[in-house]
JSON list of C-alpha atoms in Angstrom, two decimals:
[
{"chain": "A", "resi": 565, "resn": "UNK", "atom": "CA", "xyz": [-25.08, 1.33, 33.80]},
{"chain": "A", "resi": 566, "resn": "UNK", "atom": "CA", "xyz": [-25.60, -0.78, 31.08]},
{"chain": "A", "resi": 567, "resn": "UNK", "atom": "CA", "xyz": [-22.77, -0.40, 28.47]},
{"chain": "A", "resi": 568, "resn": "UNK", "atom": "CA", "xyz": [-24.22, 1.23, 25.30]},
{"chain": "A", "resi": 569, "resn": "UNK", "atom": "CA", "xyz": [-23.44, -0.46, 21.27]},
{"chain": "A", "resi": 570, "resn": "UNK", "atom": "CA", "xyz": [-19.88, 2.34, 21.04]},
{"chain": "A", "resi": 571, "resn": "UNK", "atom": "CA", "xyz": [-18.34, 1.42, 24.74]},
{"chain": "A", "resi": 572, "resn": "UNK", "atom": "CA", "xyz": [-16.50, -1.44, 22.52]},
{"chain": "A", "resi": 573, "resn": "UNK", "atom": "CA", "xyz": [-15.30, 0.62, 19.97]},
{"chain": "A", "resi": 574, "resn": "UNK", "atom": "CA", "xyz": [-11.25, 1.69, 20.14]},
{"chain": "A", "resi": 575, "resn": "UNK", "atom": "CA", "xyz": [-10.76, 5.35, 21.13]},
{"chain": "A", "resi": 576, "resn": "UNK", "atom": "CA", "xyz": [-9.80, 7.44, 18.59]},
{"chain": "A", "resi": 577, "resn": "UNK", "atom": "CA", "xyz": [-6.39, 8.18, 19.64]},
{"chain": "A", "resi": 578, "resn": "UNK", "atom": "CA", "xyz": [-5.73, 4.41, 19.54]},
{"chain": "A", "resi": 579, "resn": "UNK", "atom": "CA", "xyz": [-6.23, 3.12, 16.57]},
{"chain": "A", "resi": 580, "resn": "UNK", "atom": "CA", "xyz": [-2.47, 3.79, 15.29]},
{"chain": "A", "resi": 581, "resn": "UNK", "atom": "CA", "xyz": [-0.67, 1.93, 18.16]},
{"chain": "A", "resi": 582, "resn": "UNK", "atom": "CA", "xyz": [-0.22, -0.64, 15.94]},
{"chain": "A", "resi": 583, "resn": "UNK", "atom": "CA", "xyz": [-0.72, 0.60, 12.36]},
{"chain": "A", "resi": 584, "resn": "UNK", "atom": "CA", "xyz": [2.89, 3.14, 13.66]},
{"chain": "A", "resi": 585, "resn": "UNK", "atom": "CA", "xyz": [5.09, -0.90, 14.54]},
{"chain": "A", "resi": 586, "resn": "UNK", "atom": "CA", "xyz": [3.64, -1.45, 10.99]},
{"chain": "A", "resi": 587, "resn": "UNK", "atom": "CA", "xyz": [6.14, -0.35, 7.49]},
{"chain": "A", "resi": 588, "resn": "UNK", "atom": "CA", "xyz": [4.30, 0.55, 4.31]},
{"chain": "A", "resi": 589, "resn": "UNK", "atom": "CA", "xyz": [5.77, 2.36, 1.46]},
{"chain": "A", "resi": 590, "resn": "UNK", "atom": "CA", "xyz": [4.94, 3.56, -1.92]},
{"chain": "A", "resi": 591, "resn": "UNK", "atom": "CA", "xyz": [6.34, 5.33, -5.15]},
{"chain": "A", "resi": 592, "resn": "UNK", "atom": "CA", "xyz": [5.09, 5.99, -8.48]},
{"chain": "A", "resi": 593, "resn": "UNK", "atom": "CA", "xyz": [7.76, 6.06, -11.45]},
{"chain": "A", "resi": 594, "resn": "UNK", "atom": "CA", "xyz": [7.15, 6.42, -15.08]},
{"chain": "A", "resi": 595, "resn": "UNK", "atom": "CA", "xyz": [4.43, 4.31, -15.65]},
{"chain": "A", "resi": 596, "resn": "UNK", "atom": "CA", "xyz": [3.82, 1.84, -13.08]},
{"chain": "A", "resi": 597, "resn": "UNK", "atom": "CA", "xyz": [3.90, 1.62, -8.28]},
{"chain": "A", "resi": 598, "resn": "UNK", "atom": "CA", "xyz": [6.18, 0.50, -6.38]},
{"chain": "A", "resi": 599, "resn": "UNK", "atom": "CA", "xyz": [5.13, -1.17, -2.89]},
{"chain": "A", "resi": 600, "resn": "UNK", "atom": "CA", "xyz": [6.21, -2.53, -0.44]},
{"chain": "A", "resi": 601, "resn": "UNK", "atom": "CA", "xyz": [5.16, -3.63, 2.81]},
{"chain": "A", "resi": 602, "resn": "UNK", "atom": "CA", "xyz": [6.89, -5.74, 6.04]},
{"chain": "A", "resi": 603, "resn": "UNK", "atom": "CA", "xyz": [5.69, -9.26, 5.72]},
{"chain": "A", "resi": 604, "resn": "UNK", "atom": "CA", "xyz": [5.50, -9.77, 9.56]},
{"chain": "A", "resi": 605, "resn": "UNK", "atom": "CA", "xyz": [2.11, -9.91, 11.51]},
{"chain": "A", "resi": 606, "resn": "UNK", "atom": "CA", "xyz": [2.16, -9.38, 15.10]},
{"chain": "A", "resi": 607, "resn": "UNK", "atom": "CA", "xyz": [-0.12, -8.93, 18.08]},
{"chain": "A", "resi": 608, "resn": "UNK", "atom": "CA", "xyz": [0.90, -6.70, 20.85]},
{"chain": "A", "resi": 609, "resn": "UNK", "atom": "CA", "xyz": [4.32, -7.76, 21.75]},
{"chain": "A", "resi": 610, "resn": "UNK", "atom": "CA", "xyz": [3.57, -10.86, 20.33]},
{"chain": "A", "resi": 611, "resn": "UNK", "atom": "CA", "xyz": [5.29, -12.35, 16.49]},
{"chain": "A", "resi": 612, "resn": "UNK", "atom": "CA", "xyz": [2.55, -14.46, 14.85]},
{"chain": "A", "resi": 613, "resn": "UNK", "atom": "CA", "xyz": [4.09, -15.10, 11.75]},
{"chain": "A", "resi": 614, "resn": "UNK", "atom": "CA", "xyz": [7.26, -13.42, 8.87]},
{"chain": "A", "resi": 615, "resn": "UNK", "atom": "CA", "xyz": [5.14, -14.25, 5.86]},
{"chain": "A", "resi": 616, "resn": "UNK", "atom": "CA", "xyz": [1.63, -12.14, 6.04]},
{"chain": "A", "resi": 617, "resn": "UNK", "atom": "CA", "xyz": [0.28, -10.86, 2.71]},
{"chain": "A", "resi": 618, "resn": "UNK", "atom": "CA", "xyz": [-0.38, -7.02, 3.39]},
{"chain": "A", "resi": 619, "resn": "UNK", "atom": "CA", "xyz": [-0.18, -5.85, -0.33]},
{"chain": "A", "resi": 620, "resn": "UNK", "atom": "CA", "xyz": [-3.62, -6.80, -1.07]},
{"chain": "A", "resi": 621, "resn": "UNK", "atom": "CA", "xyz": [-4.68, -7.64, -5.16]},
{"chain": "A", "resi": 622, "resn": "UNK", "atom": "CA", "xyz": [-7.40, -6.10, -5.67]},
{"chain": "A", "resi": 623, "resn": "UNK", "atom": "CA", "xyz": [-8.23, -6.61, -9.08]},
{"chain": "A", "resi": 624, "resn": "UNK", "atom": "CA", "xyz": [-5.28, -7.28, -12.02]},
{"chain": "A", "resi": 625, "resn": "UNK", "atom": "CA", "xyz": [-4.08, -3.78, -11.60]},
{"chain": "A", "resi": 626, "resn": "UNK", "atom": "CA", "xyz": [-5.27, -2.28, -8.62]},
{"chain": "A", "resi": 627, "resn": "UNK", "atom": "CA", "xyz": [-2.71, -3.26, -5.55]},
{"chain": "A", "resi": 628, "resn": "UNK", "atom": "CA", "xyz": [-3.27, -2.07, -1.60]},
{"chain": "A", "resi": 629, "resn": "UNK", "atom": "CA", "xyz": [-1.02, -1.59, 0.55]},
{"chain": "A", "resi": 630, "resn": "UNK", "atom": "CA", "xyz": [-2.62, -1.92, 3.79]},
{"chain": "A", "resi": 631, "resn": "UNK", "atom": "CA", "xyz": [-1.84, -2.27, 8.03]},
{"chain": "A", "resi": 632, "resn": "UNK", "atom": "CA", "xyz": [-3.33, -2.00, 10.95]},
{"chain": "A", "resi": 633, "resn": "UNK", "atom": "CA", "xyz": [-5.64, -3.79, 13.85]},
{"chain": "A", "resi": 634, "resn": "UNK", "atom": "CA", "xyz": [-5.16, -7.82, 11.75]},
{"chain": "A", "resi": 635, "resn": "UNK", "atom": "CA", "xyz": [-8.57, -8.26, 12.10]},
{"chain": "A", "resi": 636, "resn": "UNK", "atom": "CA", "xyz": [-9.64, -4.38, 10.53]},
{"chain": "A", "resi": 637, "resn": "UNK", "atom": "CA", "xyz": [-6.97, -4.98, 7.88]},
{"chain": "A", "resi": 638, "resn": "UNK", "atom": "CA", "xyz": [-7.94, -8.45, 7.12]},
{"chain": "A", "resi": 639, "resn": "UNK", "atom": "CA", "xyz": [-11.94, -7.68, 7.09]},
{"chain": "A", "resi": 640, "resn": "UNK", "atom": "CA", "xyz": [-11.85, -4.09, 5.32]},
{"chain": "A", "resi": 641, "resn": "UNK", "atom": "CA", "xyz": [-9.58, -5.22, 2.42]},
{"chain": "A", "resi": 642, "resn": "UNK", "atom": "CA", "xyz": [-11.20, -8.27, 1.94]},
{"chain": "A", "resi": 643, "resn": "UNK", "atom": "CA", "xyz": [-15.05, -5.88, 1.96]},
{"chain": "A", "resi": 644, "resn": "UNK", "atom": "CA", "xyz": [-13.16, -3.53, -0.50]},
{"chain": "A", "resi": 645, "resn": "UNK", "atom": "CA", "xyz": [-11.76, -5.81, -3.52]},
{"chain": "A", "resi": 646, "resn": "UNK", "atom": "CA", "xyz": [-15.09, -8.02, -2.83]},
{"chain": "A", "resi": 647, "resn": "UNK", "atom": "CA", "xyz": [-17.37, -4.83, -3.97]},
{"chain": "A", "resi": 648, "resn": "UNK", "atom": "CA", "xyz": [-14.75, -3.63, -6.86]},
{"chain": "A", "resi": 649, "resn": "UNK", "atom": "CA", "xyz": [-15.15, -7.17, -8.19]},
{"chain": "A", "resi": 650, "resn": "UNK", "atom": "CA", "xyz": [-18.39, -7.16, -7.36]},
{"chain": "A", "resi": 651, "resn": "UNK", "atom": "CA", "xyz": [-19.58, -3.94, -9.14]},
{"chain": "A", "resi": 652, "resn": "UNK", "atom": "CA", "xyz": [-16.96, -5.10, -12.34]},
{"chain": "A", "resi": 653, "resn": "UNK", "atom": "CA", "xyz": [-19.49, -7.50, -12.87]},
{"chain": "A", "resi": 654, "resn": "UNK", "atom": "CA", "xyz": [-22.31, -5.85, -12.23]},
{"chain": "A", "resi": 655, "resn": "UNK", "atom": "CA", "xyz": [-21.68, -2.80, -14.94]},
{"chain": "A", "resi": 656, "resn": "UNK", "atom": "CA", "xyz": [-19.22, -4.90, -16.85]},
{"chain": "A", "resi": 657, "resn": "UNK", "atom": "CA", "xyz": [-16.17, -2.34, -16.87]},
{"chain": "A", "resi": 658, "resn": "UNK", "atom": "CA", "xyz": [-13.99, -2.50, -13.81]},
{"chain": "A", "resi": 659, "resn": "UNK", "atom": "CA", "xyz": [-13.67, 0.96, -11.44]},
{"chain": "A", "resi": 660, "resn": "UNK", "atom": "CA", "xyz": [-10.40, 3.12, -11.78]},
{"chain": "A", "resi": 661, "resn": "UNK", "atom": "CA", "xyz": [-7.97, 3.60, -8.95]},
{"chain": "A", "resi": 662, "resn": "UNK", "atom": "CA", "xyz": [-8.92, 7.05, -8.18]},
{"chain": "A", "resi": 663, "resn": "UNK", "atom": "CA", "xyz": [-12.77, 5.36, -7.85]},
{"chain": "A", "resi": 664, "resn": "UNK", "atom": "CA", "xyz": [-11.14, 2.41, -5.61]},
{"chain": "A", "resi": 665, "resn": "UNK", "atom": "CA", "xyz": [-9.62, 4.90, -4.00]},
{"chain": "A", "resi": 666, "resn": "UNK", "atom": "CA", "xyz": [-12.33, 7.38, -3.04]},
{"chain": "A", "resi": 667, "resn": "UNK", "atom": "CA", "xyz": [-14.72, 4.15, -2.18]},
{"chain": "A", "resi": 668, "resn": "UNK", "atom": "CA", "xyz": [-12.55, 3.15, -0.18]},
{"chain": "A", "resi": 669, "resn": "UNK", "atom": "CA", "xyz": [-11.82, 6.57, 1.91]},
{"chain": "A", "resi": 670, "resn": "UNK", "atom": "CA", "xyz": [-15.79, 6.94, 1.75]},
{"chain": "A", "resi": 671, "resn": "UNK", "atom": "CA", "xyz": [-16.24, 3.42, 3.12]},
{"chain": "A", "resi": 672, "resn": "UNK", "atom": "CA", "xyz": [-13.52, 4.80, 6.48]},
{"chain": "A", "resi": 673, "resn": "UNK", "atom": "CA", "xyz": [-15.51, 7.88, 7.01]},
{"chain": "A", "resi": 674, "resn": "UNK", "atom": "CA", "xyz": [-18.58, 5.91, 7.36]},
{"chain": "A", "resi": 675, "resn": "UNK", "atom": "CA", "xyz": [-17.49, 3.50, 9.89]},
{"chain": "A", "resi": 676, "resn": "UNK", "atom": "CA", "xyz": [-16.14, 6.62, 11.73]},
{"chain": "A", "resi": 677, "resn": "UNK", "atom": "CA", "xyz": [-18.37, 7.49, 13.87]},
{"chain": "A", "resi": 678, "resn": "UNK", "atom": "CA", "xyz": [-19.92, 4.18, 14.32]},
{"chain": "A", "resi": 679, "resn": "UNK", "atom": "CA", "xyz": [-17.02, 1.42, 14.59]},
{"chain": "A", "resi": 680, "resn": "UNK", "atom": "CA", "xyz": [-13.31, 2.66, 13.13]},
{"chain": "A", "resi": 681, "resn": "UNK", "atom": "CA", "xyz": [-11.43, 0.74, 10.85]},
{"chain": "A", "resi": 682, "resn": "UNK", "atom": "CA", "xyz": [-7.91, 0.71, 12.79]},
{"chain": "A", "resi": 683, "resn": "UNK", "atom": "CA", "xyz": [-6.00, 0.62, 9.19]},
{"chain": "A", "resi": 684, "resn": "UNK", "atom": "CA", "xyz": [-3.89, 2.50, 7.27]},
{"chain": "A", "resi": 685, "resn": "UNK", "atom": "CA", "xyz": [-3.91, 2.77, 3.65]},
{"chain": "A", "resi": 686, "resn": "UNK", "atom": "CA", "xyz": [-1.81, 2.54, 0.08]},
{"chain": "A", "resi": 687, "resn": "UNK", "atom": "CA", "xyz": [-4.09, 2.48, -2.91]},
{"chain": "A", "resi": 688, "resn": "UNK", "atom": "CA", "xyz": [-1.99, 1.93, -6.28]},
{"chain": "A", "resi": 689, "resn": "UNK", "atom": "CA", "xyz": [-2.88, 1.18, -10.13]},
{"chain": "A", "resi": 690, "resn": "UNK", "atom": "CA", "xyz": [-2.71, 1.86, -13.52]},
{"chain": "A", "resi": 691, "resn": "UNK", "atom": "CA", "xyz": [-5.45, 2.71, -16.33]},
{"chain": "A", "resi": 692, "resn": "UNK", "atom": "CA", "xyz": [-5.55, 3.14, -19.21]},
{"chain": "A", "resi": 693, "resn": "UNK", "atom": "CA", "xyz": [-6.41, 5.65, -21.35]},
{"chain": "A", "resi": 694, "resn": "UNK", "atom": "CA", "xyz": [-8.20, 4.66, -24.78]},
{"chain": "A", "resi": 695, "resn": "UNK", "atom": "CA", "xyz": [-5.62, 6.00, -27.79]},
{"chain": "A", "resi": 696, "resn": "UNK", "atom": "CA", "xyz": [-6.74, 8.92, -30.24]},
{"chain": "A", "resi": 697, "resn": "UNK", "atom": "CA", "xyz": [-7.88, 8.24, -34.27]},
{"chain": "A", "resi": 698, "resn": "UNK", "atom": "CA", "xyz": [-4.67, 9.18, -35.60]},
{"chain": "A", "resi": 699, "resn": "UNK", "atom": "CA", "xyz": [-3.98, 9.86, -40.19]},
{"chain": "A", "resi": 700, "resn": "UNK", "atom": "CA", "xyz": [-5.88, 7.51, -42.11]},
{"chain": "A", "resi": 701, "resn": "UNK", "atom": "CA", "xyz": [-8.65, 6.47, -39.09]},
{"chain": "A", "resi": 702, "resn": "UNK", "atom": "CA", "xyz": [-5.63, 3.95, -37.20]},
{"chain": "A", "resi": 703, "resn": "UNK", "atom": "CA", "xyz": [-6.59, 4.10, -33.48]},
{"chain": "A", "resi": 704, "resn": "UNK", "atom": "CA", "xyz": [-2.87, 4.39, -31.97]},
{"chain": "A", "resi": 705, "resn": "UNK", "atom": "CA", "xyz": [-2.56, 2.69, -29.31]},
{"chain": "A", "resi": 706, "resn": "UNK", "atom": "CA", "xyz": [-3.38, 3.41, -25.32]},
{"chain": "A", "resi": 707, "resn": "UNK", "atom": "CA", "xyz": [-1.55, 5.41, -23.29]},
{"chain": "A", "resi": 708, "resn": "UNK", "atom": "CA", "xyz": [-1.57, 4.04, -19.44]},
{"chain": "A", "resi": 709, "resn": "UNK", "atom": "CA", "xyz": [-1.37, 6.07, -15.99]},
{"chain": "A", "resi": 710, "resn": "UNK", "atom": "CA", "xyz": [0.11, 5.04, -12.95]},
{"chain": "A", "resi": 711, "resn": "UNK", "atom": "CA", "xyz": [-1.69, 7.16, -10.14]},
{"chain": "A", "resi": 712, "resn": "UNK", "atom": "CA", "xyz": [-0.65, 5.98, -6.04]},
{"chain": "A", "resi": 713, "resn": "UNK", "atom": "CA", "xyz": [-3.29, 6.74, -2.74]},
{"chain": "A", "resi": 714, "resn": "UNK", "atom": "CA", "xyz": [-2.18, 7.45, 0.80]},
{"chain": "A", "resi": 715, "resn": "UNK", "atom": "CA", "xyz": [-5.26, 6.86, 3.12]},
{"chain": "A", "resi": 716, "resn": "UNK", "atom": "CA", "xyz": [-5.01, 7.03, 6.98]},
{"chain": "A", "resi": 717, "resn": "UNK", "atom": "CA", "xyz": [-8.14, 6.00, 9.57]},
{"chain": "A", "resi": 718, "resn": "UNK", "atom": "CA", "xyz": [-9.71, 8.94, 9.59]},
{"chain": "A", "resi": 719, "resn": "UNK", "atom": "CA", "xyz": [-10.15, 9.05, 6.22]},
{"chain": "A", "resi": 720, "resn": "UNK", "atom": "CA", "xyz": [-7.98, 12.09, 4.53]},
{"chain": "A", "resi": 721, "resn": "UNK", "atom": "CA", "xyz": [-6.76, 10.88, 1.13]},
{"chain": "A", "resi": 722, "resn": "UNK", "atom": "CA", "xyz": [-4.51, 12.51, -0.89]},
{"chain": "A", "resi": 723, "resn": "UNK", "atom": "CA", "xyz": [-2.78, 11.10, -4.53]},
{"chain": "A", "resi": 724, "resn": "UNK", "atom": "CA", "xyz": [0.84, 11.47, -3.63]},
{"chain": "A", "resi": 725, "resn": "UNK", "atom": "CA", "xyz": [4.25, 10.46, -5.57]},
{"chain": "A", "resi": 726, "resn": "UNK", "atom": "CA", "xyz": [5.52, 9.02, -2.78]},
{"chain": "A", "resi": 727, "resn": "UNK", "atom": "CA", "xyz": [4.00, 7.77, 0.62]},
{"chain": "A", "resi": 728, "resn": "UNK", "atom": "CA", "xyz": [4.40, 5.86, 3.22]},
{"chain": "A", "resi": 729, "resn": "UNK", "atom": "CA", "xyz": [2.46, 4.95, 7.75]},
{"chain": "A", "resi": 730, "resn": "UNK", "atom": "CA", "xyz": [4.60, 3.26, 10.53]},
{"chain": "A", "resi": 731, "resn": "UNK", "atom": "CA", "xyz": [7.43, 4.92, 12.83]},
{"chain": "A", "resi": 732, "resn": "UNK", "atom": "CA", "xyz": [9.63, 3.03, 9.38]},
{"chain": "A", "resi": 733, "resn": "UNK", "atom": "CA", "xyz": [8.52, 5.95, 7.12]},
{"chain": "A", "resi": 734, "resn": "UNK", "atom": "CA", "xyz": [9.63, 8.18, 9.19]},
{"chain": "A", "resi": 735, "resn": "UNK", "atom": "CA", "xyz": [13.31, 8.16, 8.15]},
{"chain": "A", "resi": 736, "resn": "UNK", "atom": "CA", "xyz": [11.94, 6.75, 4.93]},
{"chain": "A", "resi": 737, "resn": "UNK", "atom": "CA", "xyz": [9.76, 9.07, 2.90]},
{"chain": "A", "resi": 738, "resn": "UNK", "atom": "CA", "xyz": [12.09, 12.58, 3.87]},
{"chain": "A", "resi": 739, "resn": "UNK", "atom": "CA", "xyz": [14.96, 10.04, 1.51]},
{"chain": "A", "resi": 740, "resn": "UNK", "atom": "CA", "xyz": [12.40, 9.37, -0.85]},
{"chain": "A", "resi": 741, "resn": "UNK", "atom": "CA", "xyz": [10.94, 13.06, -1.85]},
{"chain": "A", "resi": 742, "resn": "UNK", "atom": "CA", "xyz": [14.41, 14.32, -2.25]},
{"chain": "A", "resi": 743, "resn": "UNK", "atom": "CA", "xyz": [15.70, 11.54, -4.49]},
{"chain": "A", "resi": 744, "resn": "UNK", "atom": "CA", "xyz": [11.93, 11.54, -7.03]},
{"chain": "A", "resi": 745, "resn": "UNK", "atom": "CA", "xyz": [11.35, 12.60, -10.53]},
{"chain": "A", "resi": 746, "resn": "UNK", "atom": "CA", "xyz": [8.82, 12.52, -12.19]},
{"chain": "A", "resi": 747, "resn": "UNK", "atom": "CA", "xyz": [10.29, 10.09, -15.34]},
{"chain": "A", "resi": 748, "resn": "UNK", "atom": "CA", "xyz": [11.49, 7.28, -12.46]},
{"chain": "A", "resi": 749, "resn": "UNK", "atom": "CA", "xyz": [12.65, 3.56, -13.73]},
{"chain": "A", "resi": 750, "resn": "UNK", "atom": "CA", "xyz": [11.31, 0.60, -12.87]},
{"chain": "A", "resi": 751, "resn": "UNK", "atom": "CA", "xyz": [15.49, 0.13, -11.17]},
{"chain": "A", "resi": 752, "resn": "UNK", "atom": "CA", "xyz": [15.97, 2.98, -9.92]},
{"chain": "A", "resi": 753, "resn": "UNK", "atom": "CA", "xyz": [12.46, 3.24, -8.55]},
{"chain": "A", "resi": 754, "resn": "UNK", "atom": "CA", "xyz": [13.61, 0.04, -6.49]},
{"chain": "A", "resi": 755, "resn": "UNK", "atom": "CA", "xyz": [17.31, 0.83, -5.42]},
{"chain": "A", "resi": 756, "resn": "UNK", "atom": "CA", "xyz": [15.29, 3.83, -4.16]},
{"chain": "A", "resi": 757, "resn": "UNK", "atom": "CA", "xyz": [13.12, 1.06, -2.52]},
{"chain": "A", "resi": 758, "resn": "UNK", "atom": "CA", "xyz": [16.18, -0.35, -1.33]},
{"chain": "A", "resi": 759, "resn": "UNK", "atom": "CA", "xyz": [17.75, 1.97, 0.37]},
{"chain": "A", "resi": 760, "resn": "UNK", "atom": "CA", "xyz": [14.79, 3.57, 2.30]},
{"chain": "A", "resi": 761, "resn": "UNK", "atom": "CA", "xyz": [14.49, -0.02, 3.51]},
{"chain": "A", "resi": 762, "resn": "UNK", "atom": "CA", "xyz": [17.93, -0.07, 5.11]},
{"chain": "A", "resi": 763, "resn": "UNK", "atom": "CA", "xyz": [17.47, 3.04, 7.15]},
{"chain": "A", "resi": 764, "resn": "UNK", "atom": "CA", "xyz": [14.44, 1.43, 8.53]},
{"chain": "A", "resi": 765, "resn": "UNK", "atom": "CA", "xyz": [16.44, -1.90, 9.91]},
{"chain": "A", "resi": 766, "resn": "UNK", "atom": "CA", "xyz": [20.15, 1.02, 10.42]},
{"chain": "A", "resi": 767, "resn": "UNK", "atom": "CA", "xyz": [17.79, 3.19, 12.57]},
{"chain": "A", "resi": 768, "resn": "UNK", "atom": "CA", "xyz": [14.60, 1.81, 14.03]},
{"chain": "A", "resi": 769, "resn": "UNK", "atom": "CA", "xyz": [14.83, -0.24, 16.71]},
{"chain": "A", "resi": 770, "resn": "UNK", "atom": "CA", "xyz": [11.70, -2.65, 16.47]},
{"chain": "A", "resi": 771, "resn": "UNK", "atom": "CA", "xyz": [12.18, -3.30, 12.75]},
{"chain": "A", "resi": 772, "resn": "UNK", "atom": "CA", "xyz": [10.88, -5.59, 10.51]},
{"chain": "A", "resi": 773, "resn": "UNK", "atom": "CA", "xyz": [12.60, -8.75, 9.73]},
{"chain": "A", "resi": 774, "resn": "UNK", "atom": "CA", "xyz": [11.44, -9.03, 6.49]},
{"chain": "A", "resi": 775, "resn": "UNK", "atom": "CA", "xyz": [9.59, -7.48, 3.07]},
{"chain": "A", "resi": 776, "resn": "UNK", "atom": "CA", "xyz": [8.27, -7.66, 0.07]},
{"chain": "A", "resi": 777, "resn": "UNK", "atom": "CA", "xyz": [8.03, -5.37, -2.82]},
{"chain": "A", "resi": 778, "resn": "UNK", "atom": "CA", "xyz": [5.79, -5.51, -5.60]},
{"chain": "A", "resi": 779, "resn": "UNK", "atom": "CA", "xyz": [5.50, -3.19, -9.04]},
{"chain": "A", "resi": 780, "resn": "UNK", "atom": "CA", "xyz": [1.77, -2.19, -10.64]},
{"chain": "A", "resi": 781, "resn": "UNK", "atom": "CA", "xyz": [2.22, -1.33, -14.56]},
{"chain": "A", "resi": 782, "resn": "UNK", "atom": "CA", "xyz": [0.53, -2.16, -17.63]},
{"chain": "A", "resi": 783, "resn": "UNK", "atom": "CA", "xyz": [1.59, -5.78, -17.48]},
{"chain": "A", "resi": 784, "resn": "UNK", "atom": "CA", "xyz": [-0.32, -6.25, -14.01]},
{"chain": "A", "resi": 785, "resn": "UNK", "atom": "CA", "xyz": [0.64, -6.53, -10.74]},
{"chain": "A", "resi": 786, "resn": "UNK", "atom": "CA", "xyz": [4.24, -9.18, -9.77]},
{"chain": "A", "resi": 787, "resn": "UNK", "atom": "CA", "xyz": [5.86, -9.31, -7.16]},
{"chain": "A", "resi": 788, "resn": "UNK", "atom": "CA", "xyz": [9.63, -7.73, -7.41]},
{"chain": "A", "resi": 789, "resn": "UNK", "atom": "CA", "xyz": [11.95, -8.47, -4.42]},
{"chain": "A", "resi": 790, "resn": "UNK", "atom": "CA", "xyz": [11.65, -10.23, -1.45]},
{"chain": "A", "resi": 791, "resn": "UNK", "atom": "CA", "xyz": [14.39, -8.70, 1.13]},
{"chain": "A", "resi": 792, "resn": "UNK", "atom": "CA", "xyz": [15.06, -10.61, 4.77]},
{"chain": "A", "resi": 793, "resn": "UNK", "atom": "CA", "xyz": [17.40, -10.30, 7.28]},
{"chain": "A", "resi": 794, "resn": "UNK", "atom": "CA", "xyz": [18.93, -13.34, 8.47]},
{"chain": "A", "resi": 795, "resn": "UNK", "atom": "CA", "xyz": [18.40, -11.61, 12.06]},
{"chain": "A", "resi": 796, "resn": "UNK", "atom": "CA", "xyz": [15.56, -12.37, 13.42]},
{"chain": "A", "resi": 797, "resn": "UNK", "atom": "CA", "xyz": [15.15, -9.03, 15.96]},
{"chain": "A", "resi": 798, "resn": "UNK", "atom": "CA", "xyz": [15.69, -6.66, 13.73]},
{"chain": "A", "resi": 799, "resn": "UNK", "atom": "CA", "xyz": [17.11, -3.27, 13.31]},
{"chain": "A", "resi": 800, "resn": "UNK", "atom": "CA", "xyz": [20.58, -4.56, 12.71]},
{"chain": "A", "resi": 801, "resn": "UNK", "atom": "CA", "xyz": [20.87, -3.05, 9.12]},
{"chain": "A", "resi": 802, "resn": "UNK", "atom": "CA", "xyz": [23.96, -5.37, 8.61]},
{"chain": "A", "resi": 803, "resn": "UNK", "atom": "CA", "xyz": [21.39, -8.47, 7.33]},
{"chain": "A", "resi": 804, "resn": "UNK", "atom": "CA", "xyz": [21.78, -10.62, 4.28]},
{"chain": "A", "resi": 805, "resn": "UNK", "atom": "CA", "xyz": [19.22, -9.15, 1.29]},
{"chain": "A", "resi": 806, "resn": "UNK", "atom": "CA", "xyz": [17.39, -12.62, -0.70]},
{"chain": "A", "resi": 807, "resn": "UNK", "atom": "CA", "xyz": [17.86, -12.45, -4.59]},
{"chain": "A", "resi": 808, "resn": "UNK", "atom": "CA", "xyz": [14.98, -10.67, -6.28]},
{"chain": "A", "resi": 809, "resn": "UNK", "atom": "CA", "xyz": [11.48, -12.90, -6.20]},
{"chain": "A", "resi": 810, "resn": "UNK", "atom": "CA", "xyz": [9.79, -14.10, -9.20]},
{"chain": "A", "resi": 811, "resn": "UNK", "atom": "CA", "xyz": [10.69, -11.11, -11.54]},
{"chain": "A", "resi": 812, "resn": "UNK", "atom": "CA", "xyz": [14.24, -9.76, -13.14]},
{"chain": "A", "resi": 813, "resn": "UNK", "atom": "CA", "xyz": [14.94, -5.67, -13.51]},
{"chain": "A", "resi": 814, "resn": "UNK", "atom": "CA", "xyz": [14.84, -5.15, -17.15]}
]
C-alpha cells in the first residue's frame, strides 16, 4: 500500500526530544523582560556549532526565543517574523506582544493536525500605552508594559512572570519563581538568570557550554551578557564567565 501524505509527520510523542536538550528561560521585570538561551546547534548526538542565535527579533520591541528541530525552528521563526512585518506595513501600525503571541499560537494550532512544528517558544515584548491628557490640556508621557508568553509545540500558551523550556528549566523554574517579585530591577533579574545558568551547568549532564542573555524594554532589544564555559562538554559548573557584551548593567 502507498503511504499517505501524513505518514511523514513525526509522532507528537517525539516532538519534544530535540527541544528538551536546549535551554530557554525568561524573566519579566518592572518594564522589561530578560530572555536567555543556549547557543548550541545540535543534530541528535552531534554538535554543529556554538554560536546559534535562538533569540529572534520579531520587531524592535518583540523578542522570540525558540527551540526545537533546527529546520522547524528556522522556518517557523522566519514565517512569524515576516508576517508580523507584513502586517505592520499593510496596516501602518505595529502588533502588540499579545497579538504576536496569539498569532504564533494560531499557526501552531493550525499545523498541529497537518504537519506539526517541533518548536517551543518564549515571546517577550514591550508595548507603549498612550498617555492621558493632564491639566491644561497637556498630554502626559506614555506608559508601557512588558509581557512574557510561554508556548509549547501543542499550541498551549500562558502569560508568565517566569518561564522556560528544556531539561535545564527543570532545575531553574522553582528557584526563579521563589525569587521573583513584581518590582524586579534589571540587575536583580540578571543575577537571577546567572544563578539559573550556573545551576544548569552544575546539575545537567548534557548542559550546553554557551548562553546569551538579551533584554527587551522601552529602549528596544540588546544583548545584556554572554556566558561561556571553558569546557566544551558543559556540565562542570566550574566554567569561566565572559564579561558582559554590548551593554553594561546600570
